[in-house]
Amino acid sequence: MRWRTVVAALCAIPFLQVFALPADLATSSNDGSQWPSSVAIARTLTTYRGSAAVIDGRTLWFPDKAVKVRLAGIDACELPQWAFDPTWRDRERLKEPAPVPCGPFAKAWLKRTVGAKSILCKVQAYDVEGTPQGRCLSGGKDIALEMIRVGWARVEPASAPDPLYLSFQRYAMAARYGMWATYVLDMNEWRDKAVDKTLSRRPIADFNLLSERKVEISPPFADARQKPRRTDR
């Protein structure tokens, strides 16, 4: 009968791990400890609630939990990234059109929207770096959807797109809201190609990248393609 006792004890272990998850997640989701595989799977059910600071146009920081959450399903300009006004005047004097700080604008809009409100984020997935990606609500409204509506975020091309997100994006593009009123480089291409990713990055660097772009997400920028391939940064 002893072997039956041993088997019963072993079978009970996963059961205990799974039903211990809520307490574990509330206290040690970011302590760097080694998680059992069953716990790692269930971490996608984590929910964060409370006040949040804004890191950039797609990332929130919950200080009381010391965790950052990226808005799932969208992408936004990085903080050092520049876009450009399609109206290019005085071309003999200016090397590039008027720059538009799309990264800071996206962050500013998100910061104004979040304010001091309580934010509710339900984690849906984790990226390759282990950063949680969640559907986040502020005042009952989907923050990511609102960012798409005003044109300061785009639908993440690598994700399975939400039909409502796509509908709002088409509207924002047609109305030329936010970054859709500018010439802007695809964010993933910018991350792959940009050498200087500091806040001191000069607009001409992004103008050069734009002239060599592989992915088109903004209106055709024929003038950029006619520029020399390299210009002093």
PDB file of C-alpha atoms in Angstrom:
ATOM      1  CA  MET A   1       0.000   0.000   0.000  1.00  0.00           C
ATOM      2  CA  ARG A   2       3.001   2.260   0.420  1.00  0.00           C
ATOM      3  CA  TRP A   3       3.396   2.901  -3.342  1.00  0.00           C
ATOM      4  CA  ARG A   4      -0.220   4.057  -3.524  1.00  0.00           C
ATOM      5  CA  THR A   5       0.492   6.590  -0.807  1.00  0.00           C
ATOM      6  CA  VAL A   6       3.562   7.871  -2.712  1.00  0.00           C
ATOM      7  CA  VAL A   7       1.656   8.167  -6.021  1.00  0.00           C
ATOM      8  CA  ALA A   8      -1.186  10.035  -4.356  1.00  0.00           C
ATOM      9  CA  ALA A   9       1.277  12.488  -2.803  1.00  0.00           C
ATOM     10  CA  LEU A  10       3.005  13.140  -6.155  1.00  0.00           C
ATOM     11  CA  CYS A  11      -0.275  13.694  -7.955  1.00  0.00           C
ATOM     12  CA  ALA A  12      -1.307  16.243  -5.357  1.00  0.00           C
ATOM     13  CA  ILE A  13       1.708  18.503  -5.989  1.00  0.00           C
ATOM     14  CA  PRO A  14       0.596  20.088  -9.306  1.00  0.00           C
ATOM     15  CA  PHE A  15      -2.888  20.524  -7.852  1.00  0.00           C
ATOM     16  CA  LEU A  16      -1.467  22.453  -4.905  1.00  0.00           C
ATOM     17  CA  GLN A  17       0.784  24.559  -7.175  1.00  0.00           C
ATOM     18  CA  VAL A  18      -2.062  25.622  -9.435  1.00  0.00           C
ATOM     19  CA  PHE A  19      -4.405  26.584  -6.615  1.00  0.00           C
ATOM     20  CA  ALA A  20      -1.627  28.478  -4.834  1.00  0.00           C
ATOM     21  CA  LEU A  21      -1.098  30.743  -7.872  1.00  0.00           C
ATOM     22  CA  PRO A  22      -3.125  33.832  -6.899  1.00  0.00           C
ATOM     23  CA  ALA A  23      -1.159  34.373  -3.683  1.00  0.00           C
ATOM     24  CA  ASP A  24       2.134  33.672  -5.421  1.00  0.00           C
ATOM     25  CA  LEU A  25       1.371  36.109  -8.206  1.00  0.00           C
ATOM     26  CA  ALA A  26       0.414  38.867  -5.824  1.00  0.00           C
ATOM     27  CA  THR A  27       3.657  38.687  -3.870  1.00  0.00           C
ATOM     28  CA  SER A  28       6.443  37.406  -6.079  1.00  0.00           C
ATOM     29  CA  SER A  29       5.710  37.957  -9.776  1.00  0.00           C
ATOM     30  CA  ASN A  30       8.739  40.242 -10.107  1.00  0.00           C
ATOM     31  CA  ASP A  31      11.187  38.980  -7.515  1.00  0.00           C
ATOM     32  CA  GLY A  32      13.418  37.198 -10.034  1.00  0.00           C
ATOM     33  CA  SER A  33      12.773  33.766  -8.546  1.00  0.00           C
ATOM     34  CA  GLN A  34      12.517  30.596 -10.593  1.00  0.00           C
ATOM     35  CA  TRP A  35       8.927  29.809 -11.481  1.00  0.00           C
ATOM     36  CA  PRO A  36       7.519  26.313 -12.032  1.00  0.00           C
ATOM     37  CA  SER A  37       6.202  25.765 -15.561  1.00  0.00           C
ATOM     38  CA  SER A  38       2.595  25.599 -14.352  1.00  0.00           C
ATOM     39  CA  VAL A  39       2.994  28.960 -12.639  1.00  0.00           C
ATOM     40  CA  ALA A  40       4.618  30.515 -15.713  1.00  0.00           C
ATOM     41  CA  ILE A  41       1.600  29.559 -17.797  1.00  0.00           C
ATOM     42  CA  ALA A  42      -0.863  30.933 -15.283  1.00  0.00           C
ATOM     43  CA  ARG A  43       0.994  34.244 -14.972  1.00  0.00           C
ATOM     44  CA  THR A  44      -0.891  35.439 -18.060  1.00  0.00           C
ATOM     45  CA  LEU A  45      -3.927  35.777 -15.787  1.00  0.00           C
ATOM     46  CA  THR A  46      -2.234  38.450 -13.664  1.00  0.00           C
ATOM     47  CA  THR A  47      -4.167  41.673 -13.132  1.00  0.00           C
ATOM     48  CA  TYR A  48      -2.559  44.936 -11.996  1.00  0.00           C
ATOM     49  CA  ARG A  49      -4.620  47.746 -10.526  1.00  0.00           C
ATOM     50  CA  GLY A  50      -3.669  51.161  -9.189  1.00  0.00           C
ATOM     51  CA  SER A  51      -2.044  54.425 -10.158  1.00  0.00           C
ATOM     52  CA  ALA A  52       0.553  54.221 -12.918  1.00  0.00           C
ATOM     53  CA  ALA A  53       3.301  56.405 -14.335  1.00  0.00           C
ATOM     54  CA  VAL A  54       3.958  56.653 -18.069  1.00  0.00           C
ATOM     55  CA  ILE A  55       7.319  55.470 -19.384  1.00  0.00           C
ATOM     56  CA  ASP A  56       6.642  56.027 -23.081  1.00  0.00           C
ATOM     57  CA  GLY A  57       3.764  55.982 -25.533  1.00  0.00           C
ATOM     58  CA  ARG A  58       2.942  52.340 -24.938  1.00  0.00           C
ATOM     59  CA  THR A  59       4.307  51.470 -21.489  1.00  0.00           C
ATOM     60  CA  LEU A  60       2.959  52.015 -17.983  1.00  0.00           C
ATOM     61  CA  TRP A  61       4.791  51.647 -14.667  1.00  0.00           C
ATOM     62  CA  PHE A  62       3.012  50.503 -11.496  1.00  0.00           C
ATOM     63  CA  PRO A  63       5.315  51.809  -8.726  1.00  0.00           C
ATOM     64  CA  ASP A  64       3.681  49.958  -5.841  1.00  0.00           C
ATOM     65  CA  LYS A  65       4.267  46.656  -7.655  1.00  0.00           C
ATOM     66  CA  ALA A  66       7.541  47.649  -9.357  1.00  0.00           C
ATOM     67  CA  VAL A  67       6.321  46.325 -12.692  1.00  0.00           C
ATOM     68  CA  LYS A  68       5.922  47.816 -16.142  1.00  0.00           C
ATOM     69  CA  VAL A  69       3.120  46.796 -18.493  1.00  0.00           C
ATOM     70  CA  ARG A  70       3.018  47.379 -22.225  1.00  0.00           C
ATOM     71  CA  LEU A  71      -0.311  48.099 -23.875  1.00  0.00           C
ATOM     72  CA  ALA A  72      -1.190  44.959 -25.805  1.00  0.00           C
ATOM     73  CA  GLY A  73      -1.947  45.051 -29.506  1.00  0.00           C
ATOM     74  CA  ILE A  74      -0.472  48.459 -30.327  1.00  0.00           C
ATOM     75  CA  ASP A  75       2.808  50.148 -31.107  1.00  0.00           C
ATOM     76  CA  ALA A  76       3.903  53.778 -30.811  1.00  0.00           C
ATOM     77  CA  CYS A  77       6.925  55.883 -31.689  1.00  0.00           C
ATOM     78  CA  GLU A  78       9.913  55.434 -29.424  1.00  0.00           C
ATOM     79  CA  LEU A  79      10.830  58.475 -27.332  1.00  0.00           C
ATOM     80  CA  PRO A  80      13.886  59.470 -29.447  1.00  0.00           C
ATOM     81  CA  GLN A  81      12.019  58.900 -32.736  1.00  0.00           C
ATOM     82  CA  TRP A  82      11.172  61.765 -35.072  1.00  0.00           C
ATOM     83  CA  ALA A  83       8.465  62.086 -37.714  1.00  0.00           C
ATOM     84  CA  PHE A  84       8.193  64.911 -40.267  1.00  0.00           C
ATOM     85  CA  ASP A  85       5.659  67.471 -41.392  1.00  0.00           C
ATOM     86  CA  PRO A  86       4.707  66.698 -45.014  1.00  0.00           C
ATOM     87  CA  THR A  87       4.791  70.421 -45.809  1.00  0.00           C
ATOM     88  CA  TRP A  88       8.397  71.195 -46.678  1.00  0.00           C
ATOM     89  CA  ARG A  89       9.003  74.906 -47.196  1.00  0.00           C
ATOM     90  CA  ASP A  90      12.224  76.760 -47.958  1.00  0.00           C
ATOM     91  CA  ARG A  91      13.958  73.648 -49.273  1.00  0.00           C
ATOM     92  CA  GLU A  92      17.075  75.551 -50.278  1.00  0.00           C
ATOM     93  CA  ARG A  93      17.736  76.476 -46.660  1.00  0.00           C
ATOM     94  CA  LEU A  94      16.320  73.480 -44.780  1.00  0.00           C
ATOM     95  CA  LYS A  95      17.822  69.983 -45.061  1.00  0.00           C
ATOM     96  CA  GLU A  96      14.598  68.256 -44.059  1.00  0.00           C
ATOM     97  CA  PRO A  97      10.935  69.091 -43.372  1.00  0.00           C
ATOM     98  CA  ALA A  98       9.931  70.355 -39.970  1.00  0.00           C
ATOM     99  CA  PRO A  99      10.480  67.534 -37.443  1.00  0.00           C
ATOM    100  CA  VAL A 100       7.651  66.239 -35.287  1.00  0.00           C
ATOM    101  CA  PRO A 101       8.595  64.560 -31.963  1.00  0.00           C
ATOM    102  CA  CYS A 102       6.152  61.683 -32.366  1.00  0.00           C
ATOM    103  CA  GLY A 103       7.593  59.724 -29.425  1.00  0.00           C
ATOM    104  CA  PRO A 104       7.203  62.543 -26.874  1.00  0.00           C
ATOM    105  CA  PHE A 105       3.785  63.433 -28.313  1.00  0.00           C
ATOM    106  CA  ALA A 106       2.570  59.846 -27.846  1.00  0.00           C
ATOM    107  CA  LYS A 107       3.894  59.809 -24.287  1.00  0.00           C
ATOM    108  CA  ALA A 108       2.314  63.186 -23.516  1.00  0.00           C
ATOM    109  CA  TRP A 109      -1.082  62.053 -24.757  1.00  0.00           C
ATOM    110  CA  LEU A 110      -0.905  58.844 -22.736  1.00  0.00           C
ATOM    111  CA  LYS A 111       0.238  60.732 -19.635  1.00  0.00           C
ATOM    112  CA  ARG A 112      -2.629  63.203 -19.929  1.00  0.00           C
ATOM    113  CA  THR A 113      -5.105  60.350 -20.365  1.00  0.00           C
ATOM    114  CA  VAL A 114      -3.829  58.305 -17.424  1.00  0.00           C
ATOM    115  CA  GLY A 115      -3.348  61.223 -15.041  1.00  0.00           C
ATOM    116  CA  ALA A 116      -3.959  60.227 -11.426  1.00  0.00           C
ATOM    117  CA  LYS A 117      -6.710  57.748 -12.293  1.00  0.00           C
ATOM    118  CA  SER A 118      -6.679  54.145 -11.159  1.00  0.00           C
ATOM    119  CA  ILE A 119      -5.620  51.871 -14.024  1.00  0.00           C
ATOM    120  CA  LEU A 120      -6.691  48.273 -14.475  1.00  0.00           C
ATOM    121  CA  CYS A 121      -4.441  46.081 -16.625  1.00  0.00           C
ATOM    122  CA  LYS A 122      -5.142  42.435 -17.336  1.00  0.00           C
ATOM    123  CA  VAL A 123      -2.052  40.705 -18.696  1.00  0.00           C
ATOM    124  CA  GLN A 124      -2.642  38.803 -21.924  1.00  0.00           C
ATOM    125  CA  ALA A 125       0.893  37.775 -22.886  1.00  0.00           C
ATOM    126  CA  TYR A 126       4.594  38.302 -22.223  1.00  0.00           C
ATOM    127  CA  ASP A 127       7.147  39.517 -24.777  1.00  0.00           C
ATOM    128  CA  VAL A 128      10.563  37.944 -25.361  1.00  0.00           C
ATOM    129  CA  GLU A 129      12.031  40.068 -22.547  1.00  0.00           C
ATOM    130  CA  GLY A 130       9.367  38.904 -20.109  1.00  0.00           C
ATOM    131  CA  THR A 131       7.541  42.234 -20.053  1.00  0.00           C
ATOM    132  CA  PRO A 132       3.799  41.747 -19.504  1.00  0.00           C
ATOM    133  CA  GLN A 133       1.479  42.995 -22.228  1.00  0.00           C
ATOM    134  CA  GLY A 134      -1.987  43.860 -21.052  1.00  0.00           C
ATOM    135  CA  ARG A 135      -5.354  45.261 -21.978  1.00  0.00           C
ATOM    136  CA  CYS A 136      -5.552  48.365 -19.789  1.00  0.00           C
ATOM    137  CA  LEU A 137      -8.572  50.433 -18.817  1.00  0.00           C
ATOM    138  CA  SER A 138      -8.784  53.979 -17.491  1.00  0.00           C
ATOM    139  CA  GLY A 139     -12.195  55.229 -16.444  1.00  0.00           C
ATOM    140  CA  GLY A 140     -13.695  52.166 -18.084  1.00  0.00           C
ATOM    141  CA  LYS A 141     -12.133  53.007 -21.460  1.00  0.00           C
ATOM    142  CA  ASP A 142      -9.580  50.893 -23.328  1.00  0.00           C
ATOM    143  CA  ILE A 143      -6.429  53.035 -23.276  1.00  0.00           C
ATOM    144  CA  ALA A 144      -4.894  51.393 -26.348  1.00  0.00           C
ATOM    145  CA  LEU A 145      -8.077  51.878 -28.345  1.00  0.00           C
ATOM    146  CA  GLU A 146      -8.177  55.543 -27.378  1.00  0.00           C
ATOM    147  CA  MET A 147      -4.565  56.000 -28.481  1.00  0.00           C
ATOM    148  CA  ILE A 148      -5.382  54.454 -31.841  1.00  0.00           C
ATOM    149  CA  ARG A 149      -8.437  56.703 -32.141  1.00  0.00           C
ATOM    150  CA  VAL A 150      -6.392  59.895 -31.812  1.00  0.00           C
ATOM    151  CA  GLY A 151      -3.612  58.628 -34.075  1.00  0.00           C
ATOM    152  CA  TRP A 152      -0.747  58.333 -31.603  1.00  0.00           C
ATOM    153  CA  ALA A 153      -0.564  54.546 -31.781  1.00  0.00           C
ATOM    154  CA  ARG A 154      -0.918  51.959 -34.521  1.00  0.00           C
ATOM    155  CA  VAL A 155      -2.161  48.398 -34.489  1.00  0.00           C
ATOM    156  CA  GLU A 156       0.726  46.047 -33.746  1.00  0.00           C
ATOM    157  CA  PRO A 157       1.364  44.205 -37.034  1.00  0.00           C
ATOM    158  CA  ALA A 158       2.776  41.128 -35.315  1.00  0.00           C
ATOM    159  CA  SER A 159      -0.337  40.522 -33.252  1.00  0.00           C
ATOM    160  CA  ALA A 160      -3.698  39.066 -34.206  1.00  0.00           C
ATOM    161  CA  PRO A 161      -5.433  42.392 -34.798  1.00  0.00           C
ATOM    162  CA  ASP A 162      -8.576  43.307 -32.941  1.00  0.00           C
ATOM    163  CA  PRO A 163     -11.219  44.237 -35.574  1.00  0.00           C
ATOM    164  CA  LEU A 164     -12.276  47.246 -33.498  1.00  0.00           C
ATOM    165  CA  TYR A 165      -8.654  48.415 -33.305  1.00  0.00           C
ATOM    166  CA  LEU A 166      -8.348  48.140 -37.091  1.00  0.00           C
ATOM    167  CA  SER A 167     -11.588  50.061 -37.586  1.00  0.00           C
ATOM    168  CA  PHE A 168     -10.412  52.909 -35.347  1.00  0.00           C
ATOM    169  CA  GLN A 169      -7.033  52.970 -37.095  1.00  0.00           C
ATOM    170  CA  ARG A 170      -8.617  53.308 -40.521  1.00  0.00           C
ATOM    171  CA  TYR A 171     -10.643  56.228 -39.204  1.00  0.00           C
ATOM    172  CA  ALA A 172      -7.570  57.936 -37.686  1.00  0.00           C
ATOM    173  CA  MET A 173      -5.556  57.466 -40.880  1.00  0.00           C
ATOM    174  CA  ALA A 174      -8.337  58.841 -43.061  1.00  0.00           C
ATOM    175  CA  ALA A 175      -8.717  61.866 -40.771  1.00  0.00           C
ATOM    176  CA  ARG A 176      -4.923  62.331 -40.587  1.00  0.00           C
ATOM    177  CA  TYR A 177      -4.919  62.333 -36.812  1.00  0.00           C
ATOM    178  CA  GLY A 178      -1.716  62.277 -34.774  1.00  0.00           C
ATOM    179  CA  MET A 179       1.215  60.614 -36.469  1.00  0.00           C
ATOM    180  CA  TRP A 180      -0.888  59.934 -39.585  1.00  0.00           C
ATOM    181  CA  ALA A 181      -0.539  63.640 -40.383  1.00  0.00           C
ATOM    182  CA  THR A 182       3.224  63.119 -40.649  1.00  0.00           C
ATOM    183  CA  TYR A 183       5.749  61.025 -42.508  1.00  0.00           C
ATOM    184  CA  VAL A 184       6.956  58.445 -40.008  1.00  0.00           C
ATOM    185  CA  LEU A 185       9.140  55.352 -40.141  1.00  0.00           C
ATOM    186  CA  ASP A 186       7.744  51.989 -39.085  1.00  0.00           C
ATOM    187  CA  MET A 187       8.618  51.597 -35.414  1.00  0.00           C
ATOM    188  CA  ASN A 188      10.085  48.098 -35.730  1.00  0.00           C
ATOM    189  CA  GLU A 189      12.261  49.240 -38.617  1.00  0.00           C
ATOM    190  CA  TRP A 190      13.369  52.228 -36.562  1.00  0.00           C
ATOM    191  CA  ARG A 191      14.370  49.959 -33.669  1.00  0.00           C
ATOM    192  CA  ASP A 192      16.349  47.718 -36.018  1.00  0.00           C
ATOM    193  CA  LYS A 193      18.199  50.520 -37.823  1.00  0.00           C
ATOM    194  CA  ALA A 194      18.633  53.401 -35.395  1.00  0.00           C
ATOM    195  CA  VAL A 195      22.140  53.500 -33.956  1.00  0.00           C
ATOM    196  CA  ASP A 196      21.679  56.408 -31.568  1.00  0.00           C
ATOM    197  CA  LYS A 197      18.618  55.702 -29.425  1.00  0.00           C
ATOM    198  CA  THR A 198      19.254  58.473 -26.898  1.00  0.00           C
ATOM    199  CA  LEU A 199      17.022  61.483 -26.376  1.00  0.00           C
ATOM    200  CA  SER A 200      19.711  63.655 -28.003  1.00  0.00           C
ATOM    201  CA  ARG A 201      19.075  62.009 -31.385  1.00  0.00           C
ATOM    202  CA  ARG A 202      18.878  64.613 -34.157  1.00  0.00           C
ATOM    203  CA  PRO A 203      15.969  64.710 -36.619  1.00  0.00           C
ATOM    204  CA  ILE A 204      18.255  64.405 -39.648  1.00  0.00           C
ATOM    205  CA  ALA A 205      19.137  60.875 -38.527  1.00  0.00           C
ATOM    206  CA  ASP A 206      15.522  59.781 -38.859  1.00  0.00           C
ATOM    207  CA  PHE A 207      15.162  61.665 -42.131  1.00  0.00           C
ATOM    208  CA  ASN A 208      17.994  59.541 -43.511  1.00  0.00           C
ATOM    209  CA  LEU A 209      16.334  56.351 -42.273  1.00  0.00           C
ATOM    210  CA  LEU A 210      13.040  57.440 -43.779  1.00  0.00           C
ATOM    211  CA  SER A 211      14.618  57.915 -47.194  1.00  0.00           C
ATOM    212  CA  GLU A 212      15.838  54.300 -47.098  1.00  0.00           C
ATOM    213  CA  ARG A 213      12.741  52.754 -45.555  1.00  0.00           C
ATOM    214  CA  LYS A 214      11.613  49.243 -46.427  1.00  0.00           C
ATOM    215  CA  VAL A 215       8.141  49.421 -44.876  1.00  0.00           C
ATOM    216  CA  GLU A 216       5.590  52.045 -45.840  1.00  0.00           C
ATOM    217  CA  ILE A 217       3.138  53.104 -43.123  1.00  0.00           C
ATOM    218  CA  SER A 218       2.726  56.779 -44.063  1.00  0.00           C
ATOM    219  CA  PRO A 219       1.973  58.535 -47.379  1.00  0.00           C
ATOM    220  CA  PRO A 220       4.626  58.282 -50.135  1.00  0.00           C
ATOM    221  CA  PHE A 221       7.580  60.488 -49.359  1.00  0.00           C
ATOM    222  CA  ALA A 222       9.133  60.953 -52.811  1.00  0.00           C
ATOM    223  CA  ASP A 223      11.214  63.911 -51.662  1.00  0.00           C
ATOM    224  CA  ALA A 224      12.949  61.778 -49.052  1.00  0.00           C
ATOM    225  CA  ARG A 225      13.961  59.199 -51.637  1.00  0.00           C
ATOM    226  CA  GLN A 226      15.594  61.950 -53.691  1.00  0.00           C
ATOM    227  CA  LYS A 227      17.858  62.987 -50.840  1.00  0.00           C
ATOM    228  CA  PRO A 228      21.463  61.734 -50.613  1.00  0.00           C
ATOM    229  CA  ARG A 229      21.692  58.378 -48.876  1.00  0.00           C
ATOM    230  CA  ARG A 230      23.838  59.751 -46.066  1.00  0.00           C
ATOM    231  CA  THR A 231      23.927  63.146 -44.382  1.00  0.00           C
ATOM    232  CA  ASP A 232      25.872  64.161 -41.304  1.00  0.00           C
ATOM    233  CA  ARG A 233      23.927  63.227 -38.211  1.00  0.00           C
TER     234      ARG A 233
END
